Structures are given as C-alpha cells and as structure tokens.
XYZ file of C-alpha atoms in Angstrom:
182
model
C 17.300 -57.439 -10.700
C 19.629 -55.018 -12.460
C 16.703 -53.490 -14.400
C 14.904 -52.738 -11.136
C 17.992 -50.999 -9.701
C 18.320 -48.839 -12.798
C 14.645 -47.916 -12.644
C 14.877 -46.872 -8.968
C 17.988 -44.788 -9.590
C 16.288 -43.056 -12.519
C 13.235 -42.362 -10.360
C 15.455 -40.959 -7.604
C 17.267 -38.728 -10.119
C 13.941 -37.382 -11.362
C 12.664 -36.640 -7.851
C 15.862 -34.888 -6.778
C 16.211 -33.021 -10.065
C 14.367 -29.961 -11.363
C 11.196 -31.777 -12.401
C 10.817 -33.439 -9.023
C 11.067 -30.158 -7.140
C 8.682 -28.468 -9.549
C 6.205 -31.305 -9.105
C 6.449 -31.078 -5.312
C 5.943 -27.287 -5.396
C 2.903 -27.702 -7.642
C 1.440 -30.410 -5.416
C 2.093 -28.351 -2.280
C 0.638 -25.225 -3.866
C -2.404 -27.141 -5.049
C -2.972 -28.595 -1.589
C -2.640 -25.121 -0.048
C -5.111 -23.617 -2.522
C -7.497 -26.511 -1.937
C -7.329 -25.956 1.825
C -8.017 -22.216 1.381
C -10.919 -22.891 -0.973
C -12.502 -25.469 1.315
C -12.121 -23.199 4.352
C -13.879 -20.326 2.558
C -10.879 -17.974 2.613
C -10.614 -15.604 -0.337
C -7.133 -15.813 -1.784
C -7.336 -12.400 -3.473
C -8.193 -10.804 -0.142
C -4.654 -11.606 0.945
C -2.792 -11.516 -2.365
C -4.011 -8.184 -3.742
C -2.411 -6.043 -1.027
C 0.776 -8.087 -1.197
C 0.963 -7.632 -4.955
C 0.574 -3.872 -4.622
C 2.863 -3.497 -1.615
C 5.600 -5.990 -2.366
C 5.274 -6.559 -6.063
C 4.995 -3.000 -7.255
C 5.479 -0.568 -4.393
C 8.621 -1.926 -2.791
C 10.289 -2.728 -6.108
C 9.661 0.758 -7.458
C 10.860 2.381 -4.217
C 14.075 0.336 -4.107
C 16.309 2.548 -6.327
C 15.475 5.668 -4.307
C 15.975 3.768 -1.053
C 19.410 2.523 -2.116
C 20.556 5.926 -3.372
C 22.856 8.196 -1.421
C 23.833 11.817 -1.934
C 27.137 10.648 -3.433
C 25.645 7.819 -5.484
C 22.282 8.589 -7.035
C 20.594 5.569 -8.597
C 19.021 5.237 -11.973
C 15.235 4.979 -11.685
C 14.901 7.003 -8.481
C 11.856 8.777 -9.942
C 9.971 5.479 -9.743
C 9.633 6.136 -6.012
C 6.610 8.354 -6.735
C 4.439 5.635 -8.310
C 5.983 3.171 -5.849
C 4.673 5.228 -2.952
C 1.241 5.230 -4.590
C 1.273 1.433 -4.887
C 2.358 1.102 -1.248
C -0.495 3.376 -0.202
C -2.991 1.513 -2.364
C -1.916 -1.818 -0.900
C -2.164 -0.448 2.632
C -5.621 0.985 1.921
C -6.859 -2.304 0.478
C -5.480 -4.151 3.510
C -6.825 -1.824 6.180
C -10.221 -1.194 4.602
C -10.663 -4.900 3.923
C -9.615 -5.804 7.468
C -12.105 -3.423 9.072
C -14.787 -4.247 6.482
C -15.271 -0.664 5.310
C -14.255 -0.859 1.631
C -16.690 1.932 0.732
C -14.267 4.360 2.398
C -12.267 4.182 -0.838
C -14.808 6.773 -2.074
C -12.772 9.431 -0.272
C -9.483 7.640 0.405
C -8.437 8.232 -3.201
C -7.015 11.585 -2.038
C -4.234 9.680 -0.281
C -2.921 8.379 -3.623
C -1.807 11.738 -5.108
C -0.598 12.695 -1.621
C 1.645 9.631 -1.548
C 2.804 10.341 -5.121
C 4.017 13.784 -4.042
C 5.644 12.328 -0.920
C 7.390 9.696 -3.047
C 8.639 12.366 -5.435
C 9.965 14.395 -2.508
C 11.694 11.267 -1.209
C 13.251 10.554 -4.594
C 14.563 14.131 -4.809
C 15.655 14.368 -1.183
C 19.284 15.014 -2.153
C 18.375 17.915 -4.456
C 17.630 20.758 -2.028
C 16.806 23.253 -4.797
C 14.299 21.001 -6.597
C 10.873 22.741 -6.930
C 9.064 19.774 -5.373
C 10.442 20.727 -1.962
C 8.665 24.075 -2.186
C 5.407 22.874 -3.761
C 5.280 19.422 -2.187
C 4.254 20.375 1.356
C 1.435 22.554 0.002
C 0.178 19.723 -2.192
C 0.378 17.283 0.709
C -1.695 19.664 2.861
C -4.213 20.101 0.026
C -4.712 16.359 -0.441
C -4.821 15.842 3.338
C -7.649 18.379 3.607
C -9.424 16.767 0.643
C -9.172 13.398 2.390
C -10.530 14.816 5.655
C -13.241 16.888 3.949
C -14.482 14.108 1.691
C -14.178 11.674 4.592
C -16.415 13.805 6.774
C -18.885 14.322 3.932
C -19.146 10.635 3.099
C -19.080 9.325 6.664
C -21.577 11.884 8.005
C -24.000 12.330 5.135
C -23.671 9.352 2.834
C -22.684 6.425 5.082
C -24.013 7.920 8.350
C -21.351 6.017 10.295
C -20.024 8.473 12.852
C -23.216 8.704 14.902
C -22.825 10.736 18.110
C -19.081 11.180 17.684
C -19.198 13.850 14.997
C -20.601 16.582 17.276
C -17.820 15.799 19.740
C -15.272 15.996 16.928
C -16.619 19.425 15.908
C -16.509 20.656 19.516
C -12.965 19.330 19.910
C -11.774 20.989 16.724
C -13.417 24.269 17.763
C -11.639 24.122 21.121
C -8.378 23.391 19.335
C -8.834 26.473 17.136
C -9.567 28.653 20.189
C -6.483 27.429 22.036
C -4.311 27.803 18.944
C -5.627 31.344 18.350
C -4.796 32.280 21.962
C -1.154 31.334 21.443
C-alpha cells in the first residue's frame, strides 16, 4: 500500500509542477486548434493581424508612448516602423473582414503615411525637428496617392463603385465651389 501512496503523490507533484501545466496548455491548445480546423476557420486570418498589431506595432510604439518631455526613452524612433506595423495589421483586418483584399493594390500608400506619422509622434517633444515641417506635406502627398490610386483601381480596374462615383464627383465639385466662395 505504501508504494501506491508514493506513486500517487509523485503523479500529483508532476501534474501540479511545470511539466503538468505545460502538458495541460499543450492539450488545451491542441484541442482549440482541432476545433478551429474542423469548423473551417482559418487560424492565420485571425493571427496575422494580431501579430502585426500586437507583436510588432505595439511593442515598437511603446518607448515613444512611455516617453515624456522630461524623460525621453531610448528607442523612441522605433515608433515609425511601429506605426507602419499597426497600419498593416489594421489593413489586413479590415480588408479581410470586408472581403476586399485586392484593395491592398492602392492601400500601400497608407504605410509610408503611417511611417511619417509615427516619426512625428516619436519627435513630438522636439519642436524644431525638420519632420514637423515636412511631415504634414508628406502625409498629404500619401493621402492623395491613396485616394487617387483608390479611385483608379476601384473605378477602372475593379469596377466596384458603380453609380456612386458620379455622385462622388458631383459632391466634390460642389465642395470646391463652396470652398472657393469662402
């Protein structure tokens, strides 16, 4: 009987120790992956944006976020690529959700735009930094590239906007007339 008691106590020690928890995590993860696979859900559809947003973007943005004017942080310049990763993750999420992944053909212009915005954010405490003069112009440039390429691809290549594009042109023309009058 004493051998059986020792065996059960050893088994309990294994299950409550590191190996037992690791085994339970692996079993739980395997069951979760099996359920996703059997239900037809693509794991990368959910993980890819999270990797870009949380794994790269947020981690690279963290030093700039934690910095203050009195206490700059080392690695604040990483906010620029961090902003790009956040934008890329958001694009993958949104375009995948709406089922219009081909829009990445013109959405690329948002990546350098977000890089410039991230650089401006990282240098927000340095008022005389050249990025604050050039940054807004670059952001406008990449915004217009995004809109221009978007219109080109959606109207001519994808033919997705249908009857709405003439209304958009009329609306923009009216906007220009009203703005000119002021």
